[in-house]
Short mmCIF file of C-alpha atoms in Angstrom, two decimals:
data_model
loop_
_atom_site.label_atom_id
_atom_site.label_comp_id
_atom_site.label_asym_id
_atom_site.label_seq_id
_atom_site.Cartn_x
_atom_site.Cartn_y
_atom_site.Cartn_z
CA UNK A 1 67.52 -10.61 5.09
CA UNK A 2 68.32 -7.44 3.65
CA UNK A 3 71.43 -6.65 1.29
CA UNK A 4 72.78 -3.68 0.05
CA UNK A 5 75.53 -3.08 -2.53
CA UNK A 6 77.06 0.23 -3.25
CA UNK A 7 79.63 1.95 -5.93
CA UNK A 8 80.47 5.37 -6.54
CA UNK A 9 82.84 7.28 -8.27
CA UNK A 10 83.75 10.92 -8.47
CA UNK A 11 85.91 13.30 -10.09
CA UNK A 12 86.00 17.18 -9.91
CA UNK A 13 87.80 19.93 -11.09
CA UNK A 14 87.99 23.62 -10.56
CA UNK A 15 90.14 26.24 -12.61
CA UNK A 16 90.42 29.74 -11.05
CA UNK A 17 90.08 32.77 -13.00
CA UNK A 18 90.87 36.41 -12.36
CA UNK A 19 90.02 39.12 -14.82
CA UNK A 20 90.91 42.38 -13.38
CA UNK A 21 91.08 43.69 -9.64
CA UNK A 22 87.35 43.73 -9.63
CA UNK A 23 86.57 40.43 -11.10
CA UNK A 24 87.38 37.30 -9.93
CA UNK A 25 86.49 33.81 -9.06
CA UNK A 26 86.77 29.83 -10.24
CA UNK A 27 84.95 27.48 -12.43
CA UNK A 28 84.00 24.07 -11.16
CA UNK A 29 83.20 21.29 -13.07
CA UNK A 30 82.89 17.16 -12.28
CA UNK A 31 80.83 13.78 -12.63
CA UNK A 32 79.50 11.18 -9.84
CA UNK A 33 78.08 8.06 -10.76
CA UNK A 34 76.51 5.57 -8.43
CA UNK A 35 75.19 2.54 -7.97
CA UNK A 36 73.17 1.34 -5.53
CA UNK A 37 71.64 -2.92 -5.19
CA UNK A 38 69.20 -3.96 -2.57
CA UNK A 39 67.57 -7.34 -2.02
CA UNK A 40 65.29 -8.50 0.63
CA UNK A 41 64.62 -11.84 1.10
CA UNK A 42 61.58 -12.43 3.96
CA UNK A 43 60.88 -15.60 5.55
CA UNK A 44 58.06 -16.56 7.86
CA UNK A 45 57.89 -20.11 9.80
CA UNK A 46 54.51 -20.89 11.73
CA UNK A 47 52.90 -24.14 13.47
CA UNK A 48 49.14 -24.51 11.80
CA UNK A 49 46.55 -25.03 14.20
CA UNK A 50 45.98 -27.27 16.50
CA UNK A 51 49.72 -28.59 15.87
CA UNK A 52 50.42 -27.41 19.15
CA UNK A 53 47.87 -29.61 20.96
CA UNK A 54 48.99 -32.52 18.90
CA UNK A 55 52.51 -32.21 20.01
CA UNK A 56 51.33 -32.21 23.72
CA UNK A 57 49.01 -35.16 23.13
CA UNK A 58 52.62 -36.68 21.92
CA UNK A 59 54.81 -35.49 24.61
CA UNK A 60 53.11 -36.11 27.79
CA UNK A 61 55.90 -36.32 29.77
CA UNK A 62 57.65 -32.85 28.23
CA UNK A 63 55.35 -30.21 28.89
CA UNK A 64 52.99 -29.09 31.59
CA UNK A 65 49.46 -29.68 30.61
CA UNK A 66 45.78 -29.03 30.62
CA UNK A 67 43.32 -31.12 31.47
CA UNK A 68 42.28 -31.54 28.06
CA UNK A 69 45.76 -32.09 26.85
CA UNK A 70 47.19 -28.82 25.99
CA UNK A 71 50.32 -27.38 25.94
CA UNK A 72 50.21 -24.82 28.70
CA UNK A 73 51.78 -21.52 28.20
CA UNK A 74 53.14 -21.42 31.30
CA UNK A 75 55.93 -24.03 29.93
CA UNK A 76 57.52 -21.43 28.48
CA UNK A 77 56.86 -18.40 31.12
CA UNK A 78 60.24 -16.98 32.32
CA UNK A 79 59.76 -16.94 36.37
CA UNK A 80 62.12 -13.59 36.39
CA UNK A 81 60.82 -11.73 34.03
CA UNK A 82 60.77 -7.81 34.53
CA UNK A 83 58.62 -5.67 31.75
CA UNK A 84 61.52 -2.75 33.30
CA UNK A 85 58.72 -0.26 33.62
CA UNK A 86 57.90 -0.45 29.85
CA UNK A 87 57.19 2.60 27.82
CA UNK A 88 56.88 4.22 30.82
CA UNK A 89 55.20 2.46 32.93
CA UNK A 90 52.23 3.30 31.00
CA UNK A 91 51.20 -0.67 30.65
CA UNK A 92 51.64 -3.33 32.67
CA UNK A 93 53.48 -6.75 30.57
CA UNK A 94 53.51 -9.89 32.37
CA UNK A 95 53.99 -12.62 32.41
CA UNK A 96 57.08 -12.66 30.52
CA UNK A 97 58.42 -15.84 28.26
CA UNK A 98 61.97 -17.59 28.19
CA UNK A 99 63.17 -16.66 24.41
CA UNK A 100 65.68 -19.86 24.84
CA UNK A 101 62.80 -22.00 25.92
CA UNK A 102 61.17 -20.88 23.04
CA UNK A 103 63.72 -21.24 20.59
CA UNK A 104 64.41 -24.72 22.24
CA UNK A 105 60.96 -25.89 20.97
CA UNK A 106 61.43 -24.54 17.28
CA UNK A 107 64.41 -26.20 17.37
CA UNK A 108 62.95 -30.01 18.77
CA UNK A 109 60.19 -29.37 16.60
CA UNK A 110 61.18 -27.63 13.41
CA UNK A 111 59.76 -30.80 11.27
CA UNK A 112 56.19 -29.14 12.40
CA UNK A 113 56.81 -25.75 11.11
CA UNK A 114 55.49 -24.50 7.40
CA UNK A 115 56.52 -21.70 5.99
CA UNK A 116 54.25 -18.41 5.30
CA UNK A 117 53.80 -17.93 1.72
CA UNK A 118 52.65 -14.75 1.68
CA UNK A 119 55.98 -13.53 2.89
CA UNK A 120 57.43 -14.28 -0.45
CA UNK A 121 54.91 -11.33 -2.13
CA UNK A 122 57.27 -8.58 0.08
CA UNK A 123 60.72 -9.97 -1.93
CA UNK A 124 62.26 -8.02 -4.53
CA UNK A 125 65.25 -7.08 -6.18
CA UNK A 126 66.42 -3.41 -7.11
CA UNK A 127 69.02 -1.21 -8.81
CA UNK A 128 69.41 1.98 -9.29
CA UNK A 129 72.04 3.50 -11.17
CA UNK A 130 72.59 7.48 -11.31
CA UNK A 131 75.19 9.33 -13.57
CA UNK A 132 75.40 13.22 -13.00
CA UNK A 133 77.48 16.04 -14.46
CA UNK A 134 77.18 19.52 -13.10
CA UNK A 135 78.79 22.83 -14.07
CA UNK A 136 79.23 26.32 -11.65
CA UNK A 137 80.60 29.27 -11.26
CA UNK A 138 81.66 31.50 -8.33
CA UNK A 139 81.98 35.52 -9.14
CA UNK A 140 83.85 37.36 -7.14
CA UNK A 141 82.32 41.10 -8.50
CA UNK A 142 84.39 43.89 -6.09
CA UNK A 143 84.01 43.60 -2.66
CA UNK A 144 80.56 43.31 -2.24
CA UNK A 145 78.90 41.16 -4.80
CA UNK A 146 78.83 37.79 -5.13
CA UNK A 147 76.90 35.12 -7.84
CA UNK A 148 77.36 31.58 -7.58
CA UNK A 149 75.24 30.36 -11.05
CA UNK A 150 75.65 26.50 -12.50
CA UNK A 151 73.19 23.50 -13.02
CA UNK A 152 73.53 19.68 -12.52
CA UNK A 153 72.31 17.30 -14.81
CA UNK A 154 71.15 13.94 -13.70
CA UNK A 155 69.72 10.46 -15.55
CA UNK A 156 68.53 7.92 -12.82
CA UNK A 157 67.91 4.06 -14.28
CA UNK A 158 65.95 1.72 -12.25
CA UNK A 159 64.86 -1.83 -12.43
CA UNK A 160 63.15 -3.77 -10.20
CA UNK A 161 62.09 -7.32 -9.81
CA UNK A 162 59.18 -9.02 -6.92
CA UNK A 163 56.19 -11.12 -7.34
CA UNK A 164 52.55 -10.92 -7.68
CA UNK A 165 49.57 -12.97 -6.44
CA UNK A 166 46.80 -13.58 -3.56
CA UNK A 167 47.54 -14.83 -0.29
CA UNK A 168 45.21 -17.92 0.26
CA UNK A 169 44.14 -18.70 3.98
CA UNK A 170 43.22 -22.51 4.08
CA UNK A 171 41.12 -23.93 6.77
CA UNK A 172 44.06 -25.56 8.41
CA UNK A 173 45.74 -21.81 9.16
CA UNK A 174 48.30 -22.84 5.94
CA UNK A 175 48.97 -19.67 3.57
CA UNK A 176 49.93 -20.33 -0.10
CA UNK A 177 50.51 -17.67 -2.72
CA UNK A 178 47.03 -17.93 -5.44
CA UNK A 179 48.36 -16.65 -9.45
CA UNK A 180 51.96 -16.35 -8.40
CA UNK A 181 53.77 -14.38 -11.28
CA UNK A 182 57.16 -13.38 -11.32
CA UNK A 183 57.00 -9.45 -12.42
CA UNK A 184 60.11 -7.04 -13.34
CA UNK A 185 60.03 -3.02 -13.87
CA UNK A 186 62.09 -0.61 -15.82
CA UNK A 187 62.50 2.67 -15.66
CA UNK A 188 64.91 5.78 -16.81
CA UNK A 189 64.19 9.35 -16.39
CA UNK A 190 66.76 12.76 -16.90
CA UNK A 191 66.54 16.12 -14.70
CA UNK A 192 68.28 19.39 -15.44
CA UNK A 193 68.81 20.93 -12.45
CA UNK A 194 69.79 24.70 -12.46
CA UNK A 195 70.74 27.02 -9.57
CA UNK A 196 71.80 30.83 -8.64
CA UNK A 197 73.10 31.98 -5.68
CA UNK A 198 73.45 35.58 -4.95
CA UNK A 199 75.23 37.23 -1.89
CA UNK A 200 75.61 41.34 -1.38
CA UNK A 201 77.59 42.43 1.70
CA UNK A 202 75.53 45.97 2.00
CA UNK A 203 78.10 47.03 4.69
CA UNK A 204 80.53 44.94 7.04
CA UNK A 205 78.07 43.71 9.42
CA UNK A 206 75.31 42.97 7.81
CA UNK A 207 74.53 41.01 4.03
CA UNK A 208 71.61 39.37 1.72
CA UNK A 209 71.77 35.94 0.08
CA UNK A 210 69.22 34.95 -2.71
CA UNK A 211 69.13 32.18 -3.81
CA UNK A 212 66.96 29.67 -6.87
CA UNK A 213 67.68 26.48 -7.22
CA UNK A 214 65.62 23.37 -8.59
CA UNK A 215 66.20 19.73 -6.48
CA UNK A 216 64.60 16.46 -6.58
CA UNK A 217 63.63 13.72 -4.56
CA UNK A 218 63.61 9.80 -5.30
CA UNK A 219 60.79 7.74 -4.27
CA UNK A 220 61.35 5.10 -1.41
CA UNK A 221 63.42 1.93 -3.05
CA UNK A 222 60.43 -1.07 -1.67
CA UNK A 223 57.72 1.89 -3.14
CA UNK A 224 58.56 1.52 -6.41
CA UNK A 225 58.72 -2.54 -6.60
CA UNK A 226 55.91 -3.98 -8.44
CA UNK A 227 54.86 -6.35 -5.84
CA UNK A 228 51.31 -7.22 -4.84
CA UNK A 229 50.01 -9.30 -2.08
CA UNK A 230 45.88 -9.36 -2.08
CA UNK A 231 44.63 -10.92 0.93
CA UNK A 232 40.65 -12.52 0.49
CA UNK A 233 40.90 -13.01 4.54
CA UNK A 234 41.14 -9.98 5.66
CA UNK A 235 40.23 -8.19 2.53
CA UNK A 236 43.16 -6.31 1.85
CA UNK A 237 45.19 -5.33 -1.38
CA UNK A 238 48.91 -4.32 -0.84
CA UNK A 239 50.96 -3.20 -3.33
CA UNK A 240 53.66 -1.40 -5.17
CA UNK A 241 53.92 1.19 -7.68
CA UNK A 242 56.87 1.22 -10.31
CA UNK A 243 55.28 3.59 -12.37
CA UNK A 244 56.00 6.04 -9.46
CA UNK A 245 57.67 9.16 -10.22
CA UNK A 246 60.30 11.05 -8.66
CA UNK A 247 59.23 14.42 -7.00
CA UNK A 248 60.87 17.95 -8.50
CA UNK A 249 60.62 21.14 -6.77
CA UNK A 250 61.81 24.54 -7.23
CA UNK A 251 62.90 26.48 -4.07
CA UNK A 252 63.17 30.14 -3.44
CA UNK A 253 65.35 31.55 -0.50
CA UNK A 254 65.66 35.06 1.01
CA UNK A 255 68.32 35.72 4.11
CA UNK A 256 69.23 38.41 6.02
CA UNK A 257 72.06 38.34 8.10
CA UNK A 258 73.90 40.66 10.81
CA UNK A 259 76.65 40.02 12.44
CA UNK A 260 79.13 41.54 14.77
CA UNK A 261 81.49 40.85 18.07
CA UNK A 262 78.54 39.29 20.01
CA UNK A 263 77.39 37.09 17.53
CA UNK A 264 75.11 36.67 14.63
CA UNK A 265 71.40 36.95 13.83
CA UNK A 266 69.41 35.97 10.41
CA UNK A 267 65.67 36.33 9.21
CA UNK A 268 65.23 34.35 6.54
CA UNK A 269 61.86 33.19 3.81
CA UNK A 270 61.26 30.26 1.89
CA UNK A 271 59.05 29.38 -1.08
CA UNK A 272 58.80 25.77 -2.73
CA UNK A 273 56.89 24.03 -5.17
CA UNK A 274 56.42 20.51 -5.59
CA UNK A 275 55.45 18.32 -8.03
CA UNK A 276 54.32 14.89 -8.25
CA UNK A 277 55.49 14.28 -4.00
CA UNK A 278 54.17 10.57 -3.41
CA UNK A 279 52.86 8.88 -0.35
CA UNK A 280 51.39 6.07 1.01
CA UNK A 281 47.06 6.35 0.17
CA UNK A 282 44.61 3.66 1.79
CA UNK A 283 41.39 3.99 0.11
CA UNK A 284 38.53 1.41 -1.47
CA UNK A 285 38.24 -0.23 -4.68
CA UNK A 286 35.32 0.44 -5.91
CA UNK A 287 35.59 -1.18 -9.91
CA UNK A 288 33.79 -4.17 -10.20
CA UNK A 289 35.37 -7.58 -9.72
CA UNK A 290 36.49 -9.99 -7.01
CA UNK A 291 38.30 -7.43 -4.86
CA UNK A 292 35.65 -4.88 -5.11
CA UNK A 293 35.06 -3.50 -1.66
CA UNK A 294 38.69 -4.25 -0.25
CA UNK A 295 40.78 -1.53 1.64
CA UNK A 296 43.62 -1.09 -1.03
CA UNK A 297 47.22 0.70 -0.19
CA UNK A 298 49.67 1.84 -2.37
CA UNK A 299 52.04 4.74 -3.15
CA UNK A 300 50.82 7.37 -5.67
CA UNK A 301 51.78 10.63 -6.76
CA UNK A 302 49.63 13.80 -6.29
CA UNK A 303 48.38 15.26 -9.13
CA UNK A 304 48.44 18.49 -8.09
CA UNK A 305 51.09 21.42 -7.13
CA UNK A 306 52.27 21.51 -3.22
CA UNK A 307 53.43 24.44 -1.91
CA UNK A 308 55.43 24.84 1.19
CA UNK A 309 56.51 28.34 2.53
CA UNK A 310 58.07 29.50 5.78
CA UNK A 311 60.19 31.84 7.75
CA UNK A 312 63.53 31.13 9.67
CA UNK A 313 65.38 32.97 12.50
CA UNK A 314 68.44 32.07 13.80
CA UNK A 315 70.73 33.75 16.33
CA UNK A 316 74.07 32.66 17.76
CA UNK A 317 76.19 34.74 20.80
CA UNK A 318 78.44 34.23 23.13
CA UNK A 319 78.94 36.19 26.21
CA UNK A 320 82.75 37.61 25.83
CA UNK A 321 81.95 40.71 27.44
CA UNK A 322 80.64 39.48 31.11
CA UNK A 323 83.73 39.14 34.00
CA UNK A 324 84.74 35.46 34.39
CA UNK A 325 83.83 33.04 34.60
CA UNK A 326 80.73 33.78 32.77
CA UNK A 327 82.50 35.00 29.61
CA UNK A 328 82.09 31.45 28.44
CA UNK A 329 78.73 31.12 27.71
CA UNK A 330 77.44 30.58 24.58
CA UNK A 331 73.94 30.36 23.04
CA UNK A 332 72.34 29.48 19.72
CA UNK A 333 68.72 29.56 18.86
CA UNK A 334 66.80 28.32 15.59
CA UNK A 335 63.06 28.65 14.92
CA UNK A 336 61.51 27.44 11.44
CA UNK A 337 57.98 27.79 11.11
CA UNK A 338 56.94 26.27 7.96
CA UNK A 339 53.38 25.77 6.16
CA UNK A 340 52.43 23.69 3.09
CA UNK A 341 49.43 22.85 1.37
CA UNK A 342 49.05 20.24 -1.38
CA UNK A 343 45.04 18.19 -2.10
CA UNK A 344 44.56 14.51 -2.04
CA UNK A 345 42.10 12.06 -3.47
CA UNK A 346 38.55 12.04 -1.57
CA UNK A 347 36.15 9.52 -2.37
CA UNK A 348 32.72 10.49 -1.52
CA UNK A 349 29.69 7.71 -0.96
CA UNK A 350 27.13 9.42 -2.81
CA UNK A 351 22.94 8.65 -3.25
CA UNK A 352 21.89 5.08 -3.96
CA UNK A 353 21.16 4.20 -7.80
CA UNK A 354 17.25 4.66 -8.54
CA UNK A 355 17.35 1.35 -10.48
CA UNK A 356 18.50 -2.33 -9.64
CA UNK A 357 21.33 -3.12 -7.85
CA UNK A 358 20.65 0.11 -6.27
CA UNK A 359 24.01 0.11 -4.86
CA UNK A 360 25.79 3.17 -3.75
CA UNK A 361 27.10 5.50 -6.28
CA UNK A 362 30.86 7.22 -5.45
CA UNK A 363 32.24 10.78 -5.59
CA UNK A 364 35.88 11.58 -6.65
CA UNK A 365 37.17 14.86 -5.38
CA UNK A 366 39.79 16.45 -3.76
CA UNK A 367 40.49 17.98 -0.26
CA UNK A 368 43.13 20.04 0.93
CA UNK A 369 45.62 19.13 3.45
CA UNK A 370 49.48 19.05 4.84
CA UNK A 371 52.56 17.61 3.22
CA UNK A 372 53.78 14.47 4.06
CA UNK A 373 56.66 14.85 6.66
CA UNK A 374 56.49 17.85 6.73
CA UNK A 375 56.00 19.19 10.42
CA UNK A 376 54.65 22.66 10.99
CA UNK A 377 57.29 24.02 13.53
CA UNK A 378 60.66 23.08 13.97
CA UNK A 379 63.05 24.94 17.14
CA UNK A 380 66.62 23.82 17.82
CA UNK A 381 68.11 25.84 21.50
CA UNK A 382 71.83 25.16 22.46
CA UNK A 383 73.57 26.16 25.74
CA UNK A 384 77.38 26.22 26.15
CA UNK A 385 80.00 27.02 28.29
CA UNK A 386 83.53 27.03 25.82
CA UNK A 387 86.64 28.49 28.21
CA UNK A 388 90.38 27.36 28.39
CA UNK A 389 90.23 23.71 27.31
CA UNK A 390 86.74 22.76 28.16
CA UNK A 391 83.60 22.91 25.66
CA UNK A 392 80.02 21.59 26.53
CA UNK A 393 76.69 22.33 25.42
CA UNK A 394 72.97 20.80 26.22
CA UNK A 395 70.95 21.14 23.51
CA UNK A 396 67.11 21.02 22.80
CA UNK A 397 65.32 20.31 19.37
CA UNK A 398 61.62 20.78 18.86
CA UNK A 399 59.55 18.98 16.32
CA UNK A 400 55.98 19.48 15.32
CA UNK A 401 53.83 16.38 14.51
CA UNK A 402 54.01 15.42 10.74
CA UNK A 403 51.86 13.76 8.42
CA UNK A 404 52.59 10.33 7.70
CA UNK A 405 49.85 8.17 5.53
CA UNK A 406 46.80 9.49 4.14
CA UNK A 407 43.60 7.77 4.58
CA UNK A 408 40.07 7.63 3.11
CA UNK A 409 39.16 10.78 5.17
CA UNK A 410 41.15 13.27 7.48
CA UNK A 411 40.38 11.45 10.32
CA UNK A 412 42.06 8.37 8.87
CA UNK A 413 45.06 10.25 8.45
CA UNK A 414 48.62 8.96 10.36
CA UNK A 415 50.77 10.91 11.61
CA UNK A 416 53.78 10.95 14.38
CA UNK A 417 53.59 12.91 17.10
CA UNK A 418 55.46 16.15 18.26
CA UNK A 419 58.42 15.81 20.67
CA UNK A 420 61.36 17.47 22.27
CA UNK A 421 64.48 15.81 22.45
CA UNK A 422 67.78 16.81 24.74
CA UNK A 423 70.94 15.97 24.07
CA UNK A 424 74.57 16.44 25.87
CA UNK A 425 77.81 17.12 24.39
CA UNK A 426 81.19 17.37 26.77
CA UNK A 427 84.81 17.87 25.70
CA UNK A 428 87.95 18.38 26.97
CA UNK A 429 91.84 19.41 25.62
CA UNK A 430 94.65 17.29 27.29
CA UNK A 431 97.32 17.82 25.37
CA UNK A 432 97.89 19.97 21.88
CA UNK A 433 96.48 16.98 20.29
CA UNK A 434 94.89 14.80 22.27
CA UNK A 435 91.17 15.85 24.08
CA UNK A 436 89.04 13.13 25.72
CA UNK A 437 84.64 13.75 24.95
CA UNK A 438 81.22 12.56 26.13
CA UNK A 439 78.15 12.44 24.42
CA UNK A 440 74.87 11.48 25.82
CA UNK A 441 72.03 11.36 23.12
CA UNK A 442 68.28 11.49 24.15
CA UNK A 443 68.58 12.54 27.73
CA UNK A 444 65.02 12.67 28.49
CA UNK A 445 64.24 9.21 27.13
CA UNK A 446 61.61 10.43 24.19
CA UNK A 447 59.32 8.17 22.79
CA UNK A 448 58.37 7.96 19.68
CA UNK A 449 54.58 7.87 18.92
CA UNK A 450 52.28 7.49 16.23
CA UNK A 451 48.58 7.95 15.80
CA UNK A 452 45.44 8.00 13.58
CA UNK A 453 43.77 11.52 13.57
CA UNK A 454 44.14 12.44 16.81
CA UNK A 455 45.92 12.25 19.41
CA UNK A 456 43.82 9.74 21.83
CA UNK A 457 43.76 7.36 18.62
CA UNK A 458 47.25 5.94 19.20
CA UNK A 459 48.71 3.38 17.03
CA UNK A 460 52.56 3.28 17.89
CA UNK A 461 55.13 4.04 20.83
CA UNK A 462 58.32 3.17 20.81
CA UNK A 463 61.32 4.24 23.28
CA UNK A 464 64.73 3.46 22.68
CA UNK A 465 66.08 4.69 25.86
CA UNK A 466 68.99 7.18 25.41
CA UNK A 467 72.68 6.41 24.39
CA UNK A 468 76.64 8.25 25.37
CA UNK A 469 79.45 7.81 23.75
CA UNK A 470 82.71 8.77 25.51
CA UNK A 471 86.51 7.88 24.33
CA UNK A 472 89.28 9.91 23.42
CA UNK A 473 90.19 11.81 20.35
CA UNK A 474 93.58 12.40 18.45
CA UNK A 475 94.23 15.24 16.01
CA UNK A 476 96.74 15.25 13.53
#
């Protein structure tokens, strides 16, 4: 059970200005302040072993069973049961249970349930409060000039509140939390945040916009909760980090656009750097001490600068100028082809000590790689037809595969793979007002995988199928 809470308030003001013929513009001014509450509350309810046979032994004359007394699984099999070509057809699931037969038994036998400590160890509490202020100006300079220079200033206050211990594994198949303790993290942290945006219109079709501007980017909320569950069974050690910090960038835009009765085209460049982006590490503990040895994940910052540069071209036409019908068409094309660099953490096994325990001696180093989330190429295509009432375009994006947790080595990295995506969007005008639409999202049925250095590795697929909308629309 998750539950979110929100506030926020906002209040802006702008005052224009004009100097002279030449000069002219508007200063803007205003404060936001937000606040944001999330709990999560997990719960976990499992039969320990051999419960199962024991209720059989019990109920003879409720269940189907073996002939050494065991609850069959075929009690609970659902006799129509379709896997609807799942993901594809790609694997075969059957047979298929009865969810109410299931849920019939939980209910009959709830008294024979325990509940999964370890669960508890992924609870928390969180707040987050933000209050901003931001100042700007727009400069209207002649004709052909304008700067848009302000900043935004920003103080972010977080608490948080989980719990911390081992998850036990008793010979029965029971879990129980080990050293529970009740933690709580504070935290409060101000950005200045300063921008300028430049635009020259050389001539009437074509212009150049600059721009510098600093941004941030908070950490995931269940990230920065200082929960930890260590696990001696399978020799694990999960946990948060609320010493996480928040990542700030400064980004550097050039764009170039030209324009004219058939449309628009723009060649832009970008330059960012990053510091402090976080992500999600699995690596080894290697101090000495009950957990040495066990695979440990956790959030962390990078200590070191990423930098993430790229080019952009965009064009957008219609076809006015063919004879009818044709005249309707309309295209749009975006390609982004972006590349970033940032190191990570590499532990090394290195030679065996020369003296007792002669155990293996480690390595810390670095090695270069990709931002998280960050795919390489990214291509949007749109093809319309807009004439008389009617509008409707099919549209195509294109995304490269991204990095998603970093491992031990590169070929322990995750990442999610590269798709393309079409999408459908219909309209029509009735009346002055009133225009009936239809939307259909994810026409080719994408899937959405996952996998662990390479691409035969895979670790998730998931297909949602694709959704439409269609009603009717008033305007006022």
């Amino acid at each position: 059970m998750t539950k979110d809470r929100n506030a926020t308030a906002q209040l802006d003001l702008t005052i224009p200005f004009s100097l002279n013929d030449d000069i002219s513009g508007f200063i803007k001014t205003g404060t936001k302040y937000r606040s944001k509450r999330r709990s999560r509350d997990k719960n976990e309810l499992f039969t320990l072993a051999f419960t199962i046979n024991e209720l059989g032994a019990a109920n003879p004359d409720k269940f189907d069973l073996t002939r050494e007394g065991k609850i069959k699984i075929s009690n609970f099999e659902d006799p129509n049961y379709s896997d609807d070509n799942f993901l594809g057809g790609a694997y075969k699931i059957t047979p298929g249970l009865d969810k109410n037969l299931l849920d019939n038994f939980s209910r009959e036998f709830a008294s024979s349930y325990v509940k999964n400590g370890a669960m508890d160890l992924e609870d928390y509490s969180a707040g987050e409060a933000i209050t901003a202020g931001y100042l700007m100006t727009k400069i209207n300079i002649g004709p052909r000039l304008t700067l848009i220079p302000g900043f935004r200033y920003e103080r972010t206050q977080n608490d948080y509140t989980s719990v911390l211990g081992d998850a036990l594994l008793s010979e029965n198949g029971s879990v129980s939390i080990i050293g529970r303790q009740d933690t709580l993290g504070k935290r409060a942290y101000e950005e200045f945040l300063p921008m300028v945006n430049l635009k020259v219109n050389v001539t009437p079709w074509f212009d150049v916009r600059l721009a510098a501007t600093k941004s941030l980017s908070r950490p995931d909320y269940f990230n920065l909760v200082p929960w930890e569950r260590i696990s001696d069974f399978e020799e694990t050690d999960e946990k948060g980090n609320p010493n996480l910090k928040h990542t700030r960038a400064w980004n550097y835009d050039a764009f170039f656009s030209f324009y004219g009765n058939f449309g628009l085209i723009t060649l832009g460049a970008f330059y960012k750097s990053l510091r402090d982006i976080d992500y999600i590490r699995t690596s080894r503990i290697t101090e000495p001490g009950r957990t040495e040895g066990y695979q440990l994940t956790e959030p962390e910052n990078s200590n070191y600068e990423t930098i993430v540069r790229g080019a952009e071209l965009e064009i957008q036409t219609n076809l006015t100028f063919l004879p009818s019908p044709f005249d309707g068409i309309v295209l749009y094309a975006n390609y982004s082809i972006i590349r970033s660099r940032t190191y990570y953490p590499l532990l090394e096994v290195g030679p065996r000590m020369t003296v007792p325990p002669f155990s293996f001696t480690f390595i810390d180093t670095v090695r270069e790689g990709r931002m998280p989330e960050q795919p390489d190429d990214i291509a949007n295509l749109s093809i319309g037809y807009e004439k008389g009432h009617f509008s409707g375009r099919i549209s195509m994006i294109y995304q490269g595969e991204r990095l998603q947790t970093i491992g031990t080595r590169k070929e322990l990295d995750g990442y999610t793979s590269k798709f393309i995506r079409w999408d459908l969007a219909v309209s029509y005008k009735l009346l002055k007002n009133i225009g009936m639409f239809f939307n259909v999202h994810n026409l080719n049925n994408l899937p959405e995988k996952s996998f662990l250095g390479n691409q035969i590795y895979p670790t998730r697929e998931e297909i949602f199928g694709w959704t439409s909308d269609l009603g009717v629309y008033y305007k006022f």
